[in-house]
Amino acid sequence: RLLQILERRQKNHPLLVGEPGVGKTAIVGALAMRIAAGDVPQNLARLSIHELEVGQLVAGAKLRGEIEERLRQVVAAIKGGDTILYISSIESLFGQGAAGSGVGELLKPMLTRGDVRLLATTTPEGVRKIQEKDGNLLRRFTMLTIDPPTPERAIEILRGIATRYEAHHKVQIGDPAIVAAVRLAKRYVQERSLPDNAIDLLDEAAARKRVEIDGLPAHMDDAIRRLSSLKAQRAGLQDDVDAMSVKTRERLDAEIKDLEPSVAEMRAKLDSRRGALAAHGALKDEYEKLTTQLEAARAEQNFAKLGELEHVQMPDVRRRLDAAEHAIAAAGLKDEGARVVTEESVAQVLGDWTGIPVAKMLEAESEKLLKMEERLSARVIGQSEAVRAVSKAVRRGRVGLRDPGKPIGSFLFLGPSGVGKTELAKALAEFLFDDEQSMTRLDMSEFMEKHMAQRLVGAPPGYVDSEEGGFLTEAVRRRPYSVLLFDEVEKAHADVFNLLLQVLDDGRLTDGRGRTADFSNTVVIMTSNIGSQRILETDLKLFESEEGREALRDVLREELKNFLRPEFLNRIDDVVIFRPLDKKDLRGIVDIQLRRLEKLLTDRELKLELTEAAKMMLVDIGYEPIFGARPLKRAILKSVQDPLAEEILAGGYKNGATVKVDVDGEGLKFSKD
């Protein structure tokens, strides 16, 4: 089609329109190669392509009309010649303030008269910009839409260019890696187009493999860095004489003493490794040169040279090359199999890009996921059903047994205040990312108005703040593998539920700028206080049986229909009921809260010990079923933390002391050991 447009008598100015990365520049390069090879119609065979760099054209232009004058000179220089003027990202010519309109007025008569044959590329967004600046200019072009290649075609493209990357990185790229690069890029890097995203993924996977081969093994690098860090810390504490610094210095000295011998041994092996690799590389290059000379001598029938190469030089180099390979093996270097870029290599790079763990699970991670309920229940007390439902969804998503177009899991948490709904969301974020802050939390009470709901996806073009993007879509674009918490969802405006319907049904959301955010790797959690009174009035024994929980769930679903639309409820994976907490649950929460308090005291080297009676007194003080665990936290704050803070300020507890807390009459008694 491009050749057909160039052959036309009028409007023979192709405008290639496509998203970044679909291959517009590659098409222009392929056209130049076909013209050079004569593989074009006769009328086009004499043409040559000259690229106009917009950056150089506008550089230093200060006066109005200066850019137009430069462009006129360029056109005059090639006018009447067999030249195609190529402009990449032509929309950038129209972003130069007042000069943009002048450029359009200059180009229109030139294109109409045929003074110059123009080939340009742009994006759909660029077409919109040109349309706004000078819509009539687009009529002079013939637009050719370039769609992203299909995955099958993208695989063929990558197979064709893989040899270039093999030569550059000096690795082997397996075909499974090529297929994986296309498949994973299409699924997880949706903000960019094939084949560009797949090529970048494969390129970095090959670079990663090269670094692994030439660089330090991970354990060796960690040990060397750790030793350097310890020595730097030790130097910083050299002149400090306080007790804490002395103690820290002793600990650092002991760790340095243990680590130094192993690091010295590692460095010796590293030097041996690098020497062996350098010798092997030099000999391999020499052998390849001799092979080239051998072919040339054979072609020239230079039998004297041929005999010397075959029987003297090449056997000698081959012998030394074999010895170098033995030295590499003795140094414990990787074999050739480790030089192959595999599907796993590509998955690891994608994990670095997006934070999505698509690589094969290590045994340690598999064990961690199998014990997920145990880990979460240690932090979220008394809500085993909720923990079980969330754990099952995460495991399904991690092994791929779910609908890839929807979120990993979507849950509606129902229960009274303070029973652990938000805490479970935080615990899940900490379990998945080792950081409970890796969670996007939205308080739906802030989105009760229609105009506030628009903030989730951002204002449409033309409105104030339209360039900032949406709060929700930008958060997911930055962290595609995350936990999304919509707190008190029943308070949200109806437009928020319309957006959530798209998220739950299609796993995607389009922001005000037309960009798509992928929610297929998120866990969507919504909390609500709907039905809280009914849950509080329910006998706790009812929660112990599946039949009882299901009966309560049916009753609550009917109540939910008064607040939420049926089509919204039907798209939620599970409605999870959080039962009220009893004193036994609060007793477990006391231990969790006290462990957190002990961590705060570590800087002062203070230890905290509470007797069982003291802990039960805190439970009695903080037991209010309507408010869950929050009164317990306040009880610990007032009965333990406040008196402790006052005593520390008064100098009652020195570093290294143990604070003991027991019951004394109707209150708590503090003593030190």
CSV table of N, CA and C in Angstrom, one decimal, residues 60-126:
chain,number,residue,atom,x,y,z
A,60,GLY,N,17.4,26.8,18.0
A,60,GLY,CA,17.9,28.1,18.0
A,60,GLY,C,17.0,29.2,17.3
A,61,ALA,N,15.9,28.7,16.9
A,61,ALA,CA,14.9,29.7,16.2
A,61,ALA,C,14.4,30.6,17.3
A,62,LYS,N,14.5,31.9,17.1
A,62,LYS,CA,14.0,32.9,18.0
A,62,LYS,C,13.0,33.8,17.4
A,63,LEU,N,13.1,34.1,16.2
A,63,LEU,CA,12.2,35.1,15.5
A,63,LEU,C,11.1,34.4,14.9
A,64,ARG,N,9.9,35.1,14.8
A,64,ARG,CA,8.8,34.5,14.1
A,64,ARG,C,9.1,34.4,12.6
A,65,GLY,N,8.8,33.3,12.1
A,65,GLY,CA,9.0,33.0,10.6
A,65,GLY,C,10.4,32.4,10.3
A,66,GLU,N,11.2,32.2,11.4
A,66,GLU,CA,12.5,31.7,11.1
A,66,GLU,C,12.4,30.2,10.8
A,67,ILE,N,11.6,29.5,11.4
A,67,ILE,CA,11.4,28.0,11.2
A,67,ILE,C,10.9,27.8,9.7
A,68,GLU,N,9.9,28.7,9.3
A,68,GLU,CA,9.3,28.6,8.0
A,68,GLU,C,10.4,28.8,6.9
A,69,GLU,N,11.2,29.8,7.2
A,69,GLU,CA,12.3,30.1,6.2
A,69,GLU,C,13.3,29.0,6.1
A,70,ARG,N,13.6,28.4,7.2
A,70,ARG,CA,14.5,27.2,7.1
A,70,ARG,C,13.9,26.1,6.3
A,71,LEU,N,12.6,25.8,6.6
A,71,LEU,CA,11.9,24.8,5.9
A,71,LEU,C,11.8,25.1,4.4
A,72,ARG,N,11.6,26.3,4.0
A,72,ARG,CA,11.5,26.7,2.6
A,72,ARG,C,12.9,26.5,1.9
A,73,GLN,N,14.0,26.7,2.6
A,73,GLN,CA,15.3,26.5,2.0
A,73,GLN,C,15.5,25.0,1.8
A,74,VAL,N,15.1,24.2,2.8
A,74,VAL,CA,15.2,22.7,2.6
A,74,VAL,C,14.5,22.3,1.4
A,75,VAL,N,13.2,22.7,1.2
A,75,VAL,CA,12.4,22.3,0.1
A,75,VAL,C,13.0,22.8,-1.2
A,76,ALA,N,13.5,24.0,-1.2
A,76,ALA,CA,14.1,24.6,-2.4
A,76,ALA,C,15.3,23.8,-2.9
A,77,ALA,N,16.0,23.2,-1.9
A,77,ALA,CA,17.2,22.5,-2.2
A,77,ALA,C,16.9,21.1,-2.9
A,78,ILE,N,15.8,20.6,-2.6
A,78,ILE,CA,15.4,19.2,-3.1
A,78,ILE,C,14.3,19.3,-4.1
A,79,LYS,N,13.8,20.5,-4.4
A,79,LYS,CA,12.7,20.7,-5.3
A,79,LYS,C,13.1,20.2,-6.7
A,80,GLY,N,12.2,19.4,-7.3
A,80,GLY,CA,12.4,18.9,-8.7
A,80,GLY,C,13.3,17.7,-8.8
A,81,GLY,N,14.0,17.4,-7.7
A,81,GLY,CA,14.8,16.2,-7.7
A,81,GLY,C,14.0,14.9,-7.4
A,82,ASP,N,14.7,13.8,-7.5
A,82,ASP,CA,14.1,12.5,-7.2
A,82,ASP,C,14.3,12.2,-5.7
A,83,THR,N,13.6,13.0,-4.9
A,83,THR,CA,13.8,12.9,-3.5
A,83,THR,C,12.5,12.7,-2.7
A,84,ILE,N,12.5,11.8,-1.7
A,84,ILE,CA,11.4,11.7,-0.8
A,84,ILE,C,11.9,12.4,0.5
A,85,LEU,N,11.2,13.4,1.0
A,85,LEU,CA,11.5,14.0,2.3
A,85,LEU,C,10.8,13.3,3.4
A,86,TYR,N,11.6,12.7,4.3
A,86,TYR,CA,11.0,11.9,5.4
A,86,TYR,C,11.0,12.8,6.7
A,87,ILE,N,9.9,12.9,7.3
A,87,ILE,CA,9.8,13.6,8.6
A,87,ILE,C,9.2,12.7,9.6
A,88,SER,N,9.9,12.3,10.7
A,88,SER,CA,9.4,11.5,11.7
A,88,SER,C,8.7,12.3,12.8
A,89,SER,N,7.6,11.9,13.2
A,89,SER,CA,6.8,12.6,14.2
A,89,SER,C,6.5,14.0,13.7
A,90,ILE,N,5.8,14.1,12.6
A,90,ILE,CA,5.6,15.4,12.0
A,90,ILE,C,4.8,16.4,12.9
A,91,GLU,N,4.0,15.8,13.8
A,91,GLU,CA,3.2,16.7,14.7
A,91,GLU,C,4.1,17.6,15.5
A,92,SER,N,5.4,17.2,15.7
A,92,SER,CA,6.3,18.1,16.5
A,92,SER,C,6.6,19.4,15.8
A,93,LEU,N,6.3,19.5,14.5
A,93,LEU,CA,6.5,20.7,13.8
A,93,LEU,C,5.4,21.7,14.2
A,94,PHE,N,4.3,21.2,14.7
A,94,PHE,CA,3.1,22.0,15.0
A,94,PHE,C,3.1,22.3,16.5
A,95,GLY,N,4.1,22.0,17.2
A,95,GLY,CA,4.2,22.3,18.7
A,95,GLY,C,5.1,23.4,19.0
A,96,GLN,N,5.4,24.3,18.0
A,96,GLN,CA,6.4,25.3,18.3
A,96,GLN,C,5.7,26.7,18.4
A,97,GLY,N,4.6,26.7,19.2
A,97,GLY,CA,4.0,28.0,19.4
A,97,GLY,C,3.3,28.5,18.2
A,98,ALA,N,3.5,29.8,18.0
A,98,ALA,CA,2.9,30.5,16.8
A,98,ALA,C,3.4,30.0,15.5
A,99,ALA,N,4.6,29.4,15.5
A,99,ALA,CA,5.2,28.9,14.3
A,99,ALA,C,4.4,27.8,13.6
A,100,GLY,N,3.7,27.1,14.4
A,100,GLY,CA,3.0,25.9,13.9
A,100,GLY,C,2.1,26.2,12.8
A,101,SER,N,1.2,27.3,12.9
A,101,SER,CA,0.3,27.6,11.8
A,101,SER,C,1.1,28.0,10.6
A,102,GLY,N,2.2,28.7,10.7
A,102,GLY,CA,3.0,29.1,9.6
A,102,GLY,C,3.5,27.9,8.8
A,103,VAL,N,3.9,26.9,9.5
A,103,VAL,CA,4.5,25.7,8.9
A,103,VAL,C,3.4,25.1,8.0
A,104,GLY,N,2.2,25.0,8.6
A,104,GLY,CA,1.1,24.4,7.8
A,104,GLY,C,0.8,25.1,6.6
A,105,GLU,N,0.7,26.5,6.7
A,105,GLU,CA,0.4,27.3,5.5
A,105,GLU,C,1.5,27.2,4.4
A,106,LEU,N,2.7,26.9,4.9
A,106,LEU,CA,3.9,26.8,3.9
A,106,LEU,C,3.8,25.4,3.2
A,107,LEU,N,3.4,24.4,4.0
A,107,LEU,CA,3.4,23.0,3.4
A,107,LEU,C,2.3,22.8,2.4
A,108,LYS,N,1.1,23.4,2.7
A,108,LYS,CA,-0.1,23.1,1.9
A,108,LYS,C,0.1,23.3,0.4
A,109,PRO,N,0.6,24.5,0.0
A,109,PRO,CA,0.8,24.7,-1.4
A,109,PRO,C,1.9,23.9,-2.0
A,110,MET,N,2.9,23.7,-1.2
A,110,MET,CA,4.0,22.8,-1.7
A,110,MET,C,3.6,21.4,-2.0
A,111,LEU,N,2.8,20.9,-1.1
A,111,LEU,CA,2.3,19.5,-1.3
A,111,LEU,C,1.3,19.4,-2.5
A,112,THR,N,0.4,20.5,-2.6
A,112,THR,CA,-0.6,20.5,-3.7
A,112,THR,C,0.1,20.6,-5.0
A,113,ARG,N,1.1,21.5,-5.2
A,113,ARG,CA,1.8,21.6,-6.5
A,113,ARG,C,2.7,20.5,-6.8
A,114,GLY,N,3.1,19.7,-5.7
A,114,GLY,CA,4.0,18.6,-6.0
A,114,GLY,C,5.5,19.0,-5.9
A,115,ASP,N,5.8,20.2,-5.3
A,115,ASP,CA,7.2,20.7,-5.2
A,115,ASP,C,8.0,19.6,-4.5
A,116,VAL,N,7.5,18.9,-3.6
A,116,VAL,CA,8.2,17.9,-2.8
A,116,VAL,C,7.3,16.7,-2.5
A,117,ARG,N,7.9,15.5,-2.5
A,117,ARG,CA,7.2,14.3,-2.1
A,117,ARG,C,7.5,14.0,-0.6
A,118,LEU,N,6.5,14.1,0.2
A,118,LEU,CA,6.7,14.0,1.6
A,118,LEU,C,6.2,12.6,2.2
A,119,LEU,N,7.1,12.1,3.0
A,119,LEU,CA,6.7,10.8,3.8
A,119,LEU,C,6.8,11.2,5.2
A,120,ALA,N,5.8,11.0,6.0
A,120,ALA,CA,5.8,11.4,7.4
A,120,ALA,C,5.2,10.3,8.3
A,121,THR,N,5.5,10.3,9.5
A,121,THR,CA,4.9,9.4,10.5
A,121,THR,C,4.4,10.2,11.7
A,122,THR,N,3.4,9.7,12.3
A,122,THR,CA,2.8,10.3,13.5
A,122,THR,C,2.0,9.3,14.2
A,123,THR,N,1.4,9.7,15.4
A,123,THR,CA,0.5,8.8,16.2
A,123,THR,C,-0.9,9.3,16.1
A,124,PRO,N,-1.9,8.5,16.5
A,124,PRO,CA,-3.3,9.0,16.5
A,124,PRO,C,-3.4,10.3,17.3
A,125,GLU,N,-2.6,10.4,18.4
A,125,GLU,CA,-2.6,11.7,19.2
A,125,GLU,C,-2.1,12.8,18.4
A,126,GLY,N,-1.0,12.5,17.6
A,126,GLY,CA,-0.4,13.5,16.7
A,126,GLY,C,-1.4,14.0,15.6
